[in-house]
mmCIF file of C-alpha atoms in Angstrom:
data_model
loop_
_atom_site.group_PDB
_atom_site.id
_atom_site.type_symbol
_atom_site.label_atom_id
_atom_site.label_comp_id
_atom_site.label_asym_id
_atom_site.label_seq_id
_atom_site.Cartn_x
_atom_site.Cartn_y
_atom_site.Cartn_z
ATOM 1 C CA LEU F 27 91.277 26.273 -45.077
ATOM 2 C CA GLN F 28 88.991 27.675 -42.443
ATOM 3 C CA GLY F 29 89.703 24.775 -40.247
ATOM 4 C CA VAL F 30 93.508 25.248 -40.654
ATOM 5 C CA ALA F 31 93.194 28.964 -39.857
ATOM 6 C CA GLN F 32 91.106 28.273 -36.726
ATOM 7 C CA GLY F 33 93.565 25.557 -35.586
ATOM 8 C CA ARG F 34 96.602 28.050 -36.015
ATOM 9 C CA ALA F 35 94.686 30.488 -33.953
ATOM 10 C CA VAL F 36 94.150 28.135 -31.199
ATOM 11 C CA VAL F 37 97.932 27.177 -31.098
ATOM 12 C CA SER F 38 98.942 30.855 -31.090
ATOM 13 C CA VAL F 39 96.657 31.651 -28.085
ATOM 14 C CA ALA F 40 97.861 28.563 -26.251
ATOM 15 C CA GLY F 41 101.512 29.655 -26.697
ATOM 16 C CA ALA F 42 100.569 33.229 -25.778
ATOM 17 C CA VAL F 43 99.360 32.022 -22.295
ATOM 18 C CA ASP F 44 102.894 30.653 -21.456
ATOM 19 C CA VAL F 45 104.632 33.811 -22.546
ATOM 20 C CA LEU F 46 102.184 36.093 -20.626
ATOM 21 C CA ASP F 47 103.275 34.366 -17.387
ATOM 22 C CA ASP F 48 106.643 36.099 -17.795
ATOM 23 C CA LEU F 49 105.235 39.583 -18.413
ATOM 24 C CA ALA F 50 104.590 42.114 -15.591
ATOM 25 C CA GLU F 51 102.066 44.083 -17.634
ATOM 26 C CA LEU F 52 100.908 44.946 -21.109
ATOM 27 C CA ARG F 53 100.582 48.513 -22.354
ATOM 28 C CA ARG F 54 99.325 50.184 -25.438
ATOM 29 C CA PRO F 55 101.956 51.816 -27.734
ATOM 30 C CA PRO F 56 102.548 55.508 -26.957
ATOM 31 C CA GLU F 57 100.172 57.900 -28.545
ATOM 32 C CA GLN F 58 101.533 60.717 -30.814
ATOM 33 C CA ALA F 59 100.800 63.391 -28.242
ATOM 34 C CA GLU F 60 102.904 61.437 -25.531
ATOM 35 C CA LEU F 61 105.770 61.138 -27.957
ATOM 36 C CA ILE F 62 105.761 64.946 -28.748
ATOM 37 C CA ALA F 63 105.593 65.693 -25.008
ATOM 38 C CA VAL F 64 108.940 63.927 -24.221
ATOM 39 C CA GLU F 65 110.709 65.571 -27.126
ATOM 40 C CA PRO F 66 113.186 68.665 -26.547
ATOM 41 C CA ALA F 67 111.559 72.060 -26.554
ATOM 42 C CA ALA F 68 112.993 73.059 -29.879
ATOM 43 C CA GLU F 69 111.262 70.054 -31.543
ATOM 44 C CA GLN F 70 108.061 70.613 -29.676
ATOM 45 C CA ALA F 71 108.177 74.285 -31.142
ATOM 46 C CA GLU F 72 108.581 72.835 -34.684
ATOM 47 C CA TRP F 73 105.591 70.577 -34.163
ATOM 48 C CA ASN F 74 103.599 73.632 -32.894
ATOM 49 C CA ASP F 75 104.683 75.827 -35.742
ATOM 50 C CA ASP F 76 103.729 73.097 -38.301
ATOM 51 C CA LEU F 77 100.149 72.593 -36.792
ATOM 52 C CA ARG F 78 99.684 76.401 -36.580
ATOM 53 C CA SER F 79 100.525 76.849 -40.131
ATOM 54 C CA ARG F 80 97.908 74.338 -41.154
ATOM 55 C CA THR F 81 95.246 75.863 -38.979
ATOM 56 C CA THR F 82 92.684 78.446 -39.947
ATOM 57 C CA GLU F 83 90.933 79.934 -36.942
ATOM 58 C CA ALA F 84 87.080 80.643 -36.757
ATOM 59 C CA PRO F 85 86.015 84.283 -37.364
ATOM 60 C CA GLU F 86 85.162 86.459 -34.373
ATOM 61 C CA SER F 87 81.306 85.891 -34.911
ATOM 62 C CA SER F 88 81.788 82.051 -34.351
ATOM 63 C CA PRO F 89 80.479 80.433 -31.198
ATOM 64 C CA ALA F 90 82.986 79.964 -28.390
ATOM 65 C CA ALA F 91 83.931 77.174 -25.874
ATOM 66 C CA CYS F 92 84.308 78.928 -22.469
ATOM 67 C CA ILE F 93 86.799 77.350 -20.181
ATOM 68 C CA LEU F 94 86.006 77.766 -16.388
ATOM 69 C CA ASP F 95 89.275 76.605 -14.760
ATOM 70 C CA THR F 96 92.686 77.897 -13.651
ATOM 71 C CA GLY F 97 92.883 80.538 -16.458
ATOM 72 C CA ASP F 98 94.611 80.190 -19.798
ATOM 73 C CA TYR F 99 97.901 80.950 -21.336
ATOM 74 C CA GLN F 100 96.580 83.288 -23.964
ATOM 75 C CA GLY F 101 99.945 83.685 -25.540
ATOM 76 C CA HIS F 102 100.321 79.971 -26.625
ATOM 77 C CA PRO F 103 100.890 79.881 -30.361
ATOM 78 C CA LEU F 104 98.009 77.396 -30.866
ATOM 79 C CA LEU F 105 95.534 79.307 -28.648
ATOM 80 C CA ALA F 106 96.260 82.903 -29.264
ATOM 81 C CA PRO F 107 94.586 83.167 -32.748
ATOM 82 C CA SER F 108 91.278 81.862 -31.192
ATOM 83 C CA LEU F 109 91.511 83.441 -27.722
ATOM 84 C CA ALA F 110 91.469 87.204 -27.725
ATOM 85 C CA PRO F 111 92.868 88.993 -24.658
ATOM 86 C CA THR F 112 89.483 90.551 -24.044
ATOM 87 C CA ASP F 113 87.988 87.179 -23.717
ATOM 88 C CA CYS F 114 90.235 86.198 -20.849
ATOM 89 C CA HIS F 115 88.477 86.972 -17.426
ATOM 90 C CA THR F 116 89.070 86.250 -13.793
ATOM 91 C CA CYS F 117 86.528 86.153 -10.892
ATOM 92 C CA ASP F 118 89.060 88.182 -8.744
ATOM 93 C CA PRO F 119 91.160 90.944 -10.339
ATOM 94 C CA ASN F 120 93.950 90.076 -7.872
ATOM 95 C CA TRP F 121 94.415 86.760 -9.400
ATOM 96 C CA MET F 122 95.364 87.885 -12.974
ATOM 97 C CA SER F 123 93.733 85.931 -15.761
ATOM 98 C CA GLN F 124 96.833 83.826 -16.838
ATOM 99 C CA ASP F 125 97.027 80.185 -16.086
ATOM 100 C CA HIS F 126 98.900 79.461 -12.904
ATOM 101 C CA ASP F 127 98.678 75.673 -13.027
ATOM 102 C CA GLY F 128 98.557 74.579 -16.527
ATOM 103 C CA HIS F 129 95.141 72.678 -16.289
ATOM 104 C CA GLY F 130 93.071 75.341 -17.897
ATOM 105 C CA THR F 131 95.468 75.639 -20.880
ATOM 106 C CA GLU F 132 95.198 71.825 -21.409
ATOM 107 C CA MET F 133 91.477 71.983 -21.336
ATOM 108 C CA ALA F 134 91.449 74.833 -23.806
ATOM 109 C CA GLY F 135 93.595 72.939 -26.148
ATOM 110 C CA LEU F 136 91.253 69.941 -25.873
ATOM 111 C CA ALA F 137 88.146 72.084 -26.473
ATOM 112 C CA LEU F 138 89.804 73.745 -29.503
ATOM 113 C CA TYR F 139 91.578 70.829 -31.295
ATOM 114 C CA GLY F 140 90.050 67.712 -29.734
ATOM 115 C CA ASP F 141 92.918 65.191 -29.887
ATOM 116 C CA VAL F 142 95.876 67.313 -30.349
ATOM 117 C CA GLY F 143 98.055 64.246 -31.154
ATOM 118 C CA LYS F 144 95.791 63.329 -34.089
ATOM 119 C CA ALA F 145 95.745 66.935 -35.288
ATOM 120 C CA VAL F 146 99.474 67.012 -35.351
ATOM 121 C CA ALA F 147 99.727 63.752 -37.036
ATOM 122 C CA SER F 148 96.966 64.502 -39.634
ATOM 123 C CA ARG F 149 99.261 66.609 -41.811
ATOM 124 C CA GLY F 150 96.125 68.051 -43.396
ATOM 125 C CA GLU F 151 94.482 71.475 -43.179
ATOM 126 C CA ILE F 152 92.397 72.129 -40.085
ATOM 127 C CA ARG F 153 89.580 74.639 -40.252
ATOM 128 C CA LEU F 154 88.263 75.583 -36.784
ATOM 129 C CA ARG F 155 84.632 76.359 -36.331
ATOM 130 C CA HIS F 156 84.557 77.829 -32.775
ATOM 131 C CA ARG F 157 86.698 80.167 -30.608
ATOM 132 C CA LEU F 158 87.731 80.204 -27.063
ATOM 133 C CA GLU F 159 86.871 82.138 -23.890
ATOM 134 C CA SER F 160 88.559 81.801 -20.587
ATOM 135 C CA VAL F 161 87.454 82.496 -16.908
ATOM 136 C CA LYS F 162 89.719 81.834 -14.008
ATOM 137 C CA LEU F 163 87.598 80.343 -11.123
ATOM 138 C CA LEU F 164 90.415 78.935 -9.018
ATOM 139 C CA PRO F 165 92.777 81.118 -7.144
ATOM 140 C CA PRO F 166 96.684 80.661 -7.690
ATOM 141 C CA ALA F 167 97.197 79.850 -3.941
ATOM 142 C CA GLY F 168 94.860 78.262 -1.499
ATOM 143 C CA SER F 169 91.276 77.500 -2.389
ATOM 144 C CA ASN F 170 87.929 79.394 -2.535
ATOM 145 C CA PRO F 171 85.565 79.115 0.469
ATOM 146 C CA ARG F 172 83.105 76.241 0.052
ATOM 147 C CA GLU F 173 80.041 78.572 0.604
ATOM 148 C CA LEU F 174 81.109 80.637 -2.386
ATOM 149 C CA TRP F 175 81.536 78.094 -4.965
ATOM 150 C CA GLY F 176 78.248 78.372 -6.478
ATOM 151 C CA ALA F 177 78.416 82.247 -6.485
ATOM 152 C CA ILE F 178 81.916 82.308 -7.948
ATOM 153 C CA THR F 179 80.593 80.019 -10.741
ATOM 154 C CA ALA F 180 77.676 82.311 -11.410
ATOM 155 C CA THR F 181 80.109 85.286 -11.553
ATOM 156 C CA GLY F 182 82.342 83.512 -14.014
ATOM 157 C CA THR F 183 79.534 82.836 -16.434
ATOM 158 C CA SER F 184 78.213 86.472 -16.291
ATOM 159 C CA LEU F 185 81.655 87.821 -17.095
ATOM 160 C CA VAL F 186 81.671 86.400 -20.553
ATOM 161 C CA GLU F 187 78.041 87.161 -21.078
ATOM 162 C CA ILE F 188 78.476 90.756 -20.265
ATOM 163 C CA GLN F 189 81.603 90.999 -22.606
ATOM 164 C CA GLN F 190 79.842 89.289 -25.531
ATOM 165 C CA PRO F 191 76.099 89.167 -24.861
ATOM 166 C CA THR F 192 75.110 87.917 -28.421
ATOM 167 C CA ARG F 193 77.802 85.211 -28.802
ATOM 168 C CA ARG F 194 76.680 81.538 -28.788
ATOM 169 C CA ARG F 195 78.727 79.476 -26.423
ATOM 170 C CA VAL F 196 79.135 76.459 -24.388
ATOM 171 C CA PHE F 197 80.717 76.146 -20.956
ATOM 172 C CA SER F 198 83.276 73.561 -19.913
ATOM 173 C CA MET F 199 84.056 73.270 -16.105
ATOM 174 C CA ALA F 200 86.265 70.274 -15.677
ATOM 175 C CA ILE F 201 86.786 70.947 -11.890
ATOM 176 C CA THR F 202 85.173 69.052 -8.983
ATOM 177 C CA ALA F 203 85.214 68.946 -5.243
ATOM 178 C CA GLN F 204 87.873 66.754 -3.721
ATOM 179 C CA ASP F 205 87.261 63.251 -2.702
ATOM 180 C CA GLY F 206 85.650 62.967 0.704
ATOM 181 C CA ASP F 207 84.439 66.599 0.626
ATOM 182 C CA PRO F 208 81.024 66.723 2.434
ATOM 183 C CA PRO F 209 78.084 68.711 1.117
ATOM 184 C CA ASP F 210 77.240 72.086 2.523
ATOM 185 C CA ASN F 211 76.691 72.112 6.302
ATOM 186 C CA ALA F 212 77.030 68.406 6.544
ATOM 187 C CA HIS F 213 79.206 66.239 8.788
ATOM 188 C CA PRO F 214 82.203 64.538 6.852
ATOM 189 C CA SER F 215 80.694 61.218 7.663
ATOM 190 C CA GLU F 216 77.555 61.978 5.747
ATOM 191 C CA THR F 217 77.117 60.569 2.188
ATOM 192 C CA VAL F 218 78.981 62.376 -0.485
ATOM 193 C CA GLY F 219 77.059 63.377 -3.553
ATOM 194 C CA GLN F 220 74.168 65.038 -1.827
ATOM 195 C CA PRO F 221 72.969 68.405 -3.372
ATOM 196 C CA SER F 222 74.828 71.560 -2.399
ATOM 197 C CA SER F 223 74.684 75.294 -3.163
ATOM 198 C CA TRP F 224 77.237 74.781 -5.836
ATOM 199 C CA SER F 225 75.272 71.989 -7.637
ATOM 200 C CA ALA F 226 72.108 74.206 -7.279
ATOM 201 C CA ALA F 227 73.902 76.997 -8.853
ATOM 202 C CA VAL F 228 75.141 74.891 -11.737
ATOM 203 C CA ASP F 229 71.555 73.402 -12.230
ATOM 204 C CA ALA F 230 70.124 76.991 -12.311
ATOM 205 C CA LEU F 231 72.558 78.087 -14.823
ATOM 206 C CA ALA F 232 72.008 75.113 -17.096
ATOM 207 C CA ALA F 233 68.274 75.928 -16.992
ATOM 208 C CA GLY F 234 68.862 79.523 -17.959
ATOM 209 C CA LEU F 235 67.933 81.090 -14.560
ATOM 210 C CA ALA F 236 69.729 84.276 -13.527
ATOM 211 C CA ILE F 237 71.473 84.232 -10.144
ATOM 212 C CA ASP F 238 71.764 87.181 -7.897
ATOM 213 C CA VAL F 239 74.474 87.066 -5.272
ATOM 214 C CA THR F 240 73.611 88.938 -2.110
ATOM 215 C CA ASP F 241 75.107 89.197 1.376
ATOM 216 C CA ASP F 242 72.393 86.622 2.455
ATOM 217 C CA GLY F 243 73.320 84.142 -0.400
ATOM 218 C CA MET F 244 72.285 83.365 -3.792
ATOM 219 C CA VAL F 245 68.713 84.142 -5.098
ATOM 220 C CA PHE F 246 67.577 82.398 -8.403
ATOM 221 C CA LEU F 247 65.544 84.565 -10.626
#
């Protein structure tokens, strides 16, 4: 029987080779989240309502995931119970704290639920163990000056620590320099990936060092 099974497998693979020549490409089936994204708004709202009804948010004293990004849409029904308005910050008051791009809100959903598609399809009760915080690092128009990237990141982390000094948290910053951006004070032809004031600020914050932003630059304490 084992030999027969192996023989059939060889025949199946041999036949598949001929068929593959007629195919332009192979793709995985759409994920649940992809299917929901293309549905009408009314049906998407029903999926949101169903997931919200099965979700129990973490209490105020729980740890938080702080999203350093384009801001968050605090009013989203899946985020609002876990993201208080007082936990939405911006590095520049002129920017407002709401998400202007959508990326920060997507990162918040990922940080809170993980795979949202699986959460929707699970049909079971979901008990969250952490909350959200949001800091808007990127302006709604244009970009921040390169020499201020480190200082702005340090300011962003200090905003939530001042607001909630005893809360345990992790920081998520899913933003990077654009491809081809040279390091500080470097010619564009120099190797990308060299240390910069931004990477130094991130390293210092990760090590628990305080950063004092002065007119002369950043001072690590």
